[in-house]
């Protein structure tokens, strides 16, 4: 396994802005996010149940590299104790002294103007992001930075921003378009972005109202339906036998990374959620007893979950062992080996295989669970055993332990039969 690279003070100091925000990763999932305007902010990515979360640690240079590491360690201890990390309070630098002509020195690019829309948005983000998944937090922050901080509206006093201003801002995002050069077509690509931006702005103005900065929330009159026609949602369908044959064929022919192919196979063979597979560690795999013990920290309901491993699942794990060395992550990130596989990798591969976009056979990784469930119920297994396998668990600890023991033999039988069924489909013409 490649050694984990760590940041140096020189790298942090010399990091320059680029066309898009980018990360500089340090050890233990600490990273520096460099904004398009040159801002540098520390974040720690961590697990909260079944979610990837992002915890802000302050802005460089107010928070140095060593200080950020100390703050990360302190936050990690709180998370290990089952507590949410305490928001970081960093003393801001004193105002710059006046220049020779008596005028104050220029304000840093990223310093919010007190009472401005961006100042409140920045405060709102600091309050909200610790409880969000990493992907969602990064998306909302990037959106507010692009359309509020880096826009003249961001410097305006929040009390003078009106509904019309926000309507123009959000509709401008909604109609943003892209061009298909081959077909010569232009189409709107950002309706979801506009919806997310409108929702974020609503939160910002509600905070401003609670702080007494405004009396009326101008986003209240700005409904999502007023600014964008929301695309119809796509249901995460389960695959029947023909669909599973097609999936087997597509995975077999996929020319991408072997780790991605094996991740899809394990998702199907175990009926686990995507994050439960891609963020797995080799210590969870018990080859002797043929069990995968998923820790509570990665489960949706924060309850440890044991998964019987079929012969087919064990065979996939043996292939993985050869590729990764059997230590650390089962699925290390191809770009950042110290981290695990990205949340978008599997679904991006499925789209590449023809299971995405506007195709009639749209399918996502989470659909593996539905495919298993549909087969298991159709095969006549008891619903209680199937739901146990899907980690739809009883809340009462005593009753849960009883049910886990009662249905474990049947769950082993179900997963062995499911593995054999999937293996048999590989020999079907077209697979």
Short mmCIF file of C-alpha atoms in Angstrom, two decimals, residues 8-420:
data_model
loop_
_atom_site.label_atom_id
_atom_site.label_comp_id
_atom_site.label_asym_id
_atom_site.label_seq_id
_atom_site.Cartn_x
_atom_site.Cartn_y
_atom_site.Cartn_z
CA UNK A 8 3.96 20.67 4.73
CA UNK A 9 3.80 24.30 5.86
CA UNK A 10 5.39 25.34 2.56
CA UNK A 11 2.72 23.56 0.50
CA UNK A 12 -0.06 25.19 2.49
CA UNK A 13 1.49 28.65 2.27
CA UNK A 14 2.21 28.40 -1.47
CA UNK A 15 -1.13 26.87 -2.53
CA UNK A 16 -2.54 29.09 -5.30
CA UNK A 17 -6.17 29.48 -6.45
CA UNK A 18 -7.30 27.67 -9.58
CA UNK A 19 -10.34 27.84 -11.85
CA UNK A 20 -12.18 25.50 -9.48
CA UNK A 21 -11.88 24.86 -5.72
CA UNK A 22 -9.51 22.00 -4.89
CA UNK A 23 -8.34 19.99 -1.88
CA UNK A 24 -4.91 19.38 -0.41
CA UNK A 25 -5.15 16.23 1.70
CA UNK A 26 -3.26 15.65 4.93
CA UNK A 27 -3.24 12.58 7.19
CA UNK A 28 -6.33 11.19 8.89
CA UNK A 29 -8.78 12.80 6.45
CA UNK A 30 -7.79 16.36 7.29
CA UNK A 31 -7.68 18.58 4.23
CA UNK A 32 -7.28 22.17 3.10
CA UNK A 33 -9.88 23.51 0.67
CA UNK A 34 -8.43 26.20 -1.59
CA UNK A 35 -11.12 28.50 -3.02
CA UNK A 36 -11.14 30.24 -6.39
CA UNK A 37 -10.45 33.57 -4.70
CA UNK A 38 -7.48 32.22 -2.76
CA UNK A 39 -9.28 31.37 0.49
CA UNK A 40 -7.84 28.44 2.43
CA UNK A 41 -10.06 26.61 4.90
CA UNK A 42 -9.39 23.51 6.97
CA UNK A 43 -11.89 20.62 7.12
CA UNK A 44 -11.98 17.17 8.62
CA UNK A 45 -14.01 14.43 6.91
CA UNK A 46 -15.47 11.87 9.31
CA UNK A 47 -18.21 9.27 9.67
CA UNK A 48 -21.55 9.91 11.41
CA UNK A 49 -23.64 6.75 11.22
CA UNK A 50 -24.10 5.99 7.52
CA UNK A 51 -23.05 9.46 6.40
CA UNK A 52 -19.81 11.11 5.38
CA UNK A 53 -19.62 14.37 7.32
CA UNK A 54 -17.43 17.46 7.05
CA UNK A 55 -16.30 19.46 10.08
CA UNK A 56 -14.87 22.99 9.57
CA UNK A 57 -11.68 23.72 11.52
CA UNK A 58 -11.08 27.34 10.59
CA UNK A 59 -9.30 29.39 7.98
CA UNK A 60 -5.60 29.56 7.17
CA UNK A 61 -3.43 31.37 8.28
CA UNK A 62 -5.47 31.99 11.46
CA UNK A 63 -5.33 28.20 11.88
CA UNK A 64 -1.91 26.78 11.05
CA UNK A 65 -1.25 23.25 9.82
CA UNK A 66 -0.19 22.01 13.28
CA UNK A 67 -3.17 23.74 14.91
CA UNK A 68 -5.55 22.15 12.39
CA UNK A 69 -4.12 18.71 13.23
CA UNK A 70 -4.65 19.34 16.94
CA UNK A 71 -8.22 20.49 16.33
CA UNK A 72 -8.87 17.40 14.22
CA UNK A 73 -7.57 15.12 17.00
CA UNK A 74 -9.78 16.84 19.57
CA UNK A 75 -12.85 16.54 17.33
CA UNK A 76 -12.07 12.86 16.63
CA UNK A 77 -12.05 12.09 20.36
CA UNK A 78 -15.52 13.58 20.71
CA UNK A 79 -16.84 11.58 17.76
CA UNK A 80 -15.33 8.39 19.20
CA UNK A 81 -17.29 9.12 22.40
CA UNK A 82 -20.51 9.39 20.40
CA UNK A 83 -20.65 13.18 20.68
CA UNK A 84 -20.90 15.73 17.86
CA UNK A 85 -17.64 17.67 17.53
CA UNK A 86 -17.67 21.06 19.27
CA UNK A 87 -17.66 23.96 16.79
CA UNK A 88 -14.23 25.52 16.52
CA UNK A 89 -13.87 29.10 17.70
CA UNK A 90 -10.79 30.76 16.30
CA UNK A 91 -9.75 34.27 17.28
CA UNK A 92 -9.84 36.51 14.24
CA UNK A 93 -6.93 38.73 13.38
CA UNK A 94 -7.16 42.32 14.60
CA UNK A 95 -8.22 44.94 12.03
CA UNK A 96 -5.37 46.18 9.90
CA UNK A 97 -3.87 49.50 11.00
CA UNK A 98 -4.67 52.63 9.09
CA UNK A 99 -2.47 53.65 6.18
CA UNK A 100 -0.45 56.87 6.10
CA UNK A 101 -3.39 58.83 4.66
CA UNK A 102 -5.66 57.74 7.50
CA UNK A 103 -7.68 55.22 5.44
CA UNK A 104 -7.93 51.65 6.76
CA UNK A 105 -5.81 49.06 5.03
CA UNK A 106 -7.61 46.97 2.42
CA UNK A 107 -9.79 44.13 3.73
CA UNK A 108 -8.69 40.61 2.72
CA UNK A 109 -10.66 39.22 -0.20
CA UNK A 110 -12.39 36.57 1.89
CA UNK A 111 -13.19 38.63 4.98
CA UNK A 112 -17.01 38.96 5.02
CA UNK A 113 -18.37 42.49 5.29
CA UNK A 114 -20.18 42.58 8.68
CA UNK A 115 -23.95 42.40 8.22
CA UNK A 116 -23.63 41.44 4.55
CA UNK A 117 -25.43 38.57 2.86
CA UNK A 118 -22.18 36.62 2.61
CA UNK A 119 -21.32 37.21 6.28
CA UNK A 120 -24.61 35.62 7.36
CA UNK A 121 -24.25 32.85 4.76
CA UNK A 122 -20.77 32.05 6.08
CA UNK A 123 -22.12 31.89 9.65
CA UNK A 124 -25.01 29.68 8.53
CA UNK A 125 -22.59 27.27 6.82
CA UNK A 126 -20.47 27.05 9.97
CA UNK A 127 -23.56 26.06 11.97
CA UNK A 128 -24.95 23.55 9.47
CA UNK A 129 -22.07 21.73 7.78
CA UNK A 130 -20.96 19.65 10.82
CA UNK A 131 -24.27 17.74 10.63
CA UNK A 132 -24.22 17.18 6.87
CA UNK A 133 -22.66 14.55 4.68
CA UNK A 134 -19.32 15.55 3.15
CA UNK A 135 -20.62 15.62 -0.41
CA UNK A 136 -23.66 17.73 0.42
CA UNK A 137 -21.64 20.14 2.57
CA UNK A 138 -19.07 20.68 -0.16
CA UNK A 139 -21.79 21.18 -2.77
CA UNK A 140 -23.73 23.79 -0.77
CA UNK A 141 -20.60 25.69 0.27
CA UNK A 142 -19.25 25.76 -3.28
CA UNK A 143 -22.61 27.02 -4.53
CA UNK A 144 -22.90 29.82 -1.98
CA UNK A 145 -19.29 30.83 -2.56
CA UNK A 146 -19.79 30.95 -6.32
CA UNK A 147 -23.15 32.71 -6.44
CA UNK A 148 -23.07 34.79 -3.26
CA UNK A 149 -19.53 35.41 -2.02
CA UNK A 150 -18.06 35.92 -5.50
CA UNK A 151 -21.06 37.94 -6.66
CA UNK A 152 -21.73 41.65 -5.91
CA UNK A 153 -24.92 40.65 -4.08
CA UNK A 154 -22.79 38.97 -1.39
CA UNK A 155 -21.33 42.27 -0.17
CA UNK A 156 -24.70 43.99 0.11
CA UNK A 157 -26.28 44.49 3.56
CA UNK A 158 -28.63 41.54 4.02
CA UNK A 159 -31.47 43.86 4.98
CA UNK A 160 -31.62 45.49 1.53
CA UNK A 161 -31.69 42.23 -0.49
CA UNK A 162 -35.18 41.76 -1.93
CA UNK A 163 -37.15 38.89 -3.41
CA UNK A 164 -36.58 40.23 -6.92
CA UNK A 165 -32.82 40.14 -6.45
CA UNK A 166 -32.95 36.52 -5.35
CA UNK A 167 -35.35 35.60 -8.15
CA UNK A 168 -32.86 36.90 -10.70
CA UNK A 169 -30.00 35.07 -8.98
CA UNK A 170 -31.70 31.66 -8.70
CA UNK A 171 -33.34 31.71 -12.16
CA UNK A 172 -29.96 32.59 -13.63
CA UNK A 173 -28.61 29.36 -12.19
CA UNK A 174 -31.65 27.35 -13.30
CA UNK A 175 -31.27 28.28 -16.97
CA UNK A 176 -27.51 27.76 -17.06
CA UNK A 177 -26.94 25.55 -20.07
CA UNK A 178 -24.45 23.30 -21.78
CA UNK A 179 -23.82 22.65 -25.44
CA UNK A 180 -23.65 19.25 -27.11
CA UNK A 181 -21.10 20.09 -29.78
CA UNK A 182 -21.78 16.96 -31.81
CA UNK A 183 -25.54 17.48 -31.95
CA UNK A 184 -25.40 21.27 -31.90
CA UNK A 185 -27.93 21.32 -29.07
CA UNK A 186 -28.12 23.48 -25.94
CA UNK A 187 -29.99 22.35 -22.85
CA UNK A 188 -30.48 23.51 -19.27
CA UNK A 189 -28.35 21.48 -16.89
CA UNK A 190 -28.77 23.13 -13.49
CA UNK A 191 -32.37 22.84 -12.23
CA UNK A 192 -31.26 20.83 -9.20
CA UNK A 193 -28.50 23.36 -8.48
CA UNK A 194 -31.06 26.15 -8.50
CA UNK A 195 -33.27 24.25 -6.07
CA UNK A 196 -30.33 23.64 -3.71
CA UNK A 197 -29.30 27.30 -3.90
CA UNK A 198 -32.84 28.50 -3.16
CA UNK A 199 -33.07 26.14 -0.16
CA UNK A 200 -29.69 27.34 1.16
CA UNK A 201 -30.68 30.99 0.79
CA UNK A 202 -33.86 30.30 2.71
CA UNK A 203 -31.78 28.95 5.58
CA UNK A 204 -29.47 31.97 5.47
CA UNK A 205 -32.33 34.47 5.63
CA UNK A 206 -34.10 32.54 8.39
CA UNK A 207 -30.91 32.80 10.44
CA UNK A 208 -30.78 36.54 9.71
CA UNK A 209 -34.37 36.90 10.90
CA UNK A 210 -33.65 35.02 14.12
CA UNK A 211 -30.64 37.29 14.74
CA UNK A 212 -32.82 40.37 14.29
CA UNK A 213 -31.04 41.54 11.13
CA UNK A 214 -34.23 41.45 9.05
CA UNK A 215 -37.96 41.40 9.75
CA UNK A 216 -39.03 39.53 6.62
CA UNK A 217 -37.51 36.56 4.79
CA UNK A 218 -37.50 37.47 1.07
CA UNK A 219 -37.07 33.82 0.08
CA UNK A 220 -40.49 32.99 1.59
CA UNK A 221 -42.22 34.31 -1.55
CA UNK A 222 -39.78 32.53 -3.84
CA UNK A 223 -41.09 29.00 -4.30
CA UNK A 224 -38.99 26.41 -6.09
CA UNK A 225 -41.75 26.01 -8.67
CA UNK A 226 -41.47 29.75 -9.45
CA UNK A 227 -37.89 29.48 -10.61
CA UNK A 228 -37.46 26.01 -12.04
CA UNK A 229 -39.37 23.05 -13.37
CA UNK A 230 -38.08 20.25 -11.20
CA UNK A 231 -37.12 17.13 -13.19
CA UNK A 232 -39.19 14.03 -12.50
CA UNK A 233 -37.43 11.79 -9.94
CA UNK A 234 -36.12 8.42 -11.08
CA UNK A 235 -37.02 5.45 -8.94
CA UNK A 236 -34.23 3.07 -7.95
CA UNK A 237 -35.55 -0.04 -9.64
CA UNK A 238 -34.81 -3.64 -8.76
CA UNK A 239 -33.44 -5.90 -11.48
CA UNK A 240 -35.21 -9.09 -12.54
CA UNK A 241 -33.29 -12.10 -13.86
CA UNK A 242 -32.93 -10.57 -17.33
CA UNK A 243 -31.67 -7.31 -15.82
CA UNK A 244 -29.19 -9.17 -13.63
CA UNK A 245 -27.88 -11.05 -16.68
CA UNK A 246 -27.40 -7.73 -18.46
CA UNK A 247 -25.62 -6.29 -15.42
CA UNK A 248 -23.28 -9.29 -15.21
CA UNK A 249 -22.42 -8.86 -18.88
CA UNK A 250 -21.80 -5.13 -18.49
CA UNK A 251 -19.58 -5.58 -15.43
CA UNK A 252 -17.62 -8.32 -17.17
CA UNK A 253 -17.01 -6.13 -20.22
CA UNK A 254 -16.22 -3.00 -18.21
CA UNK A 255 -12.74 -1.73 -19.00
CA UNK A 256 -12.37 0.39 -15.87
CA UNK A 257 -10.66 -0.42 -12.60
CA UNK A 258 -10.93 -3.93 -11.19
CA UNK A 259 -11.70 -2.51 -7.72
CA UNK A 260 -14.85 -0.89 -9.09
CA UNK A 261 -15.99 -4.12 -10.72
CA UNK A 262 -15.44 -6.06 -7.51
CA UNK A 263 -17.28 -3.39 -5.49
CA UNK A 264 -20.36 -3.87 -7.69
CA UNK A 265 -20.14 -7.63 -7.26
CA UNK A 266 -19.92 -7.34 -3.46
CA UNK A 267 -22.81 -4.90 -3.34
CA UNK A 268 -24.94 -7.44 -5.14
CA UNK A 269 -23.72 -10.47 -3.16
CA UNK A 270 -24.13 -8.86 0.29
CA UNK A 271 -27.14 -6.51 -0.20
CA UNK A 272 -25.25 -3.91 1.85
CA UNK A 273 -25.59 -0.15 1.33
CA UNK A 274 -22.97 1.51 -0.84
CA UNK A 275 -21.10 3.25 1.99
CA UNK A 276 -21.09 0.04 4.04
CA UNK A 277 -19.07 -1.58 1.25
CA UNK A 278 -16.84 1.16 -0.13
CA UNK A 279 -15.72 2.37 3.35
CA UNK A 280 -15.04 -1.14 4.69
CA UNK A 281 -11.83 -2.13 6.45
CA UNK A 282 -10.23 -5.58 6.26
CA UNK A 283 -10.53 -5.99 10.04
CA UNK A 284 -14.28 -6.39 9.56
CA UNK A 285 -13.93 -9.56 7.49
CA UNK A 286 -13.94 -12.85 9.41
CA UNK A 287 -12.84 -15.44 6.86
CA UNK A 288 -12.88 -18.26 9.43
CA UNK A 289 -16.57 -17.82 10.35
CA UNK A 290 -17.56 -16.44 6.93
CA UNK A 291 -19.00 -13.24 8.40
CA UNK A 292 -18.67 -9.55 7.58
CA UNK A 293 -19.08 -7.50 10.78
CA UNK A 294 -20.05 -3.95 9.80
CA UNK A 295 -19.44 -1.57 12.73
CA UNK A 296 -22.27 0.56 14.10
CA UNK A 297 -20.49 3.78 13.08
CA UNK A 298 -21.13 2.99 9.40
CA UNK A 299 -24.66 1.65 9.66
CA UNK A 300 -27.71 3.82 8.98
CA UNK A 301 -29.25 3.05 12.39
CA UNK A 302 -25.87 2.97 14.15
CA UNK A 303 -26.30 -0.68 15.14
CA UNK A 304 -23.60 -3.25 14.35
CA UNK A 305 -24.61 -5.57 11.52
CA UNK A 306 -23.32 -9.06 10.74
CA UNK A 307 -23.57 -10.35 7.16
CA UNK A 308 -23.21 -14.05 6.23
CA UNK A 309 -20.70 -14.46 3.40
CA UNK A 310 -21.48 -16.92 0.62
CA UNK A 311 -18.79 -18.83 -1.25
CA UNK A 312 -19.15 -16.34 -4.09
CA UNK A 313 -18.70 -13.33 -1.79
CA UNK A 314 -15.62 -14.93 -0.20
CA UNK A 315 -14.17 -15.52 -3.68
CA UNK A 316 -14.55 -11.81 -4.48
CA UNK A 317 -12.88 -10.91 -1.19
CA UNK A 318 -9.95 -13.21 -1.99
CA UNK A 319 -9.47 -11.36 -5.30
CA UNK A 320 -9.55 -8.08 -3.40
CA UNK A 321 -6.99 -9.38 -0.95
CA UNK A 322 -4.55 -9.97 -3.77
CA UNK A 323 -5.11 -6.45 -5.14
CA UNK A 324 -4.91 -4.52 -1.86
CA UNK A 325 -2.72 -6.70 0.34
CA UNK A 326 -5.52 -7.43 2.81
CA UNK A 327 -4.79 -4.43 5.04
CA UNK A 328 -6.51 -1.08 5.44
CA UNK A 329 -9.46 -0.27 3.17
CA UNK A 330 -11.07 -2.95 1.05
CA UNK A 331 -11.52 -0.29 -1.62
CA UNK A 332 -8.79 2.36 -1.34
CA UNK A 333 -9.34 5.58 -3.27
CA UNK A 334 -7.49 5.47 -6.58
CA UNK A 335 -6.35 9.10 -6.21
CA UNK A 336 -5.92 9.25 -2.43
CA UNK A 337 -4.86 5.79 -1.17
CA UNK A 338 -5.16 6.95 2.45
CA UNK A 339 -8.90 7.36 1.89
CA UNK A 340 -11.58 4.93 0.72
CA UNK A 341 -13.46 4.78 -2.59
CA UNK A 342 -15.38 7.93 -3.53
CA UNK A 343 -19.16 7.98 -3.21
CA UNK A 344 -19.62 8.60 -6.94
CA UNK A 345 -17.36 5.84 -8.28
CA UNK A 346 -19.79 2.94 -8.51
CA UNK A 347 -22.71 4.90 -9.93
CA UNK A 348 -20.43 6.62 -12.43
CA UNK A 349 -19.27 3.19 -13.61
CA UNK A 350 -22.87 1.97 -13.90
CA UNK A 351 -23.73 5.01 -16.01
CA UNK A 352 -20.72 4.31 -18.23
CA UNK A 353 -21.97 0.73 -18.66
CA UNK A 354 -25.28 2.03 -19.99
CA UNK A 355 -27.34 2.05 -16.79
CA UNK A 356 -27.71 5.81 -16.50
CA UNK A 357 -28.89 9.00 -18.16
CA UNK A 358 -32.12 8.80 -20.09
CA UNK A 359 -31.79 5.10 -20.88
CA UNK A 360 -34.69 2.77 -20.19
CA UNK A 361 -32.56 0.56 -17.92
CA UNK A 362 -31.55 3.23 -15.38
CA UNK A 363 -30.00 1.56 -12.33
CA UNK A 364 -28.00 2.67 -9.30
CA UNK A 365 -25.90 0.89 -6.68
CA UNK A 366 -28.63 1.07 -4.03
CA UNK A 367 -30.83 -0.96 -6.38
CA UNK A 368 -28.74 -4.03 -5.50
CA UNK A 369 -30.62 -4.19 -2.20
CA UNK A 370 -33.98 -4.01 -3.94
CA UNK A 371 -32.92 -6.69 -6.41
CA UNK A 372 -31.97 -9.00 -3.55
CA UNK A 373 -35.18 -8.28 -1.65
CA UNK A 374 -37.37 -8.92 -4.69
CA UNK A 375 -35.65 -12.26 -5.35
CA UNK A 376 -35.73 -13.36 -1.69
CA UNK A 377 -39.44 -12.66 -1.24
CA UNK A 378 -40.17 -14.34 -4.56
CA UNK A 379 -38.18 -17.39 -3.45
CA UNK A 380 -40.47 -17.77 -0.44
CA UNK A 381 -38.14 -16.88 2.42
CA UNK A 382 -39.63 -15.40 5.57
CA UNK A 383 -39.95 -11.63 5.59
CA UNK A 384 -38.43 -11.32 9.06
CA UNK A 385 -35.21 -12.99 7.90
CA UNK A 386 -35.05 -10.86 4.75
CA UNK A 387 -35.54 -7.63 6.70
CA UNK A 388 -32.86 -8.72 9.17
CA UNK A 389 -30.48 -9.22 6.26
CA UNK A 390 -31.29 -5.73 4.98
CA UNK A 391 -30.51 -4.31 8.46
CA UNK A 392 -34.09 -3.15 8.97
CA UNK A 393 -33.60 -3.89 12.65
CA UNK A 394 -35.76 -3.93 15.74
CA UNK A 395 -35.12 -0.86 17.97
CA UNK A 396 -35.42 -2.72 21.28
CA UNK A 397 -31.97 -4.18 22.02
CA UNK A 398 -33.25 -7.32 23.80
CA UNK A 399 -35.75 -8.19 21.10
CA UNK A 400 -33.19 -7.38 18.41
CA UNK A 401 -30.66 -9.81 19.87
CA UNK A 402 -33.32 -12.52 20.03
CA UNK A 403 -34.37 -12.01 16.41
CA UNK A 404 -30.77 -11.94 15.19
CA UNK A 405 -30.08 -15.29 16.81
CA UNK A 406 -33.38 -16.77 15.67
CA UNK A 407 -33.01 -15.88 11.99
CA UNK A 408 -29.24 -16.23 11.58
CA UNK A 409 -29.35 -19.83 10.21
CA UNK A 410 -32.00 -18.82 7.69
CA UNK A 411 -30.01 -15.74 6.71
CA UNK A 412 -26.97 -17.92 6.03
CA UNK A 413 -29.15 -20.14 3.85
CA UNK A 414 -30.61 -17.12 2.01
CA UNK A 415 -27.23 -15.60 1.21
CA UNK A 416 -25.78 -18.92 0.07
CA UNK A 417 -28.77 -19.42 -2.23
CA UNK A 418 -28.54 -15.81 -3.49
CA UNK A 419 -24.85 -16.23 -4.26
CA UNK A 420 -25.50 -19.49 -6.11
#
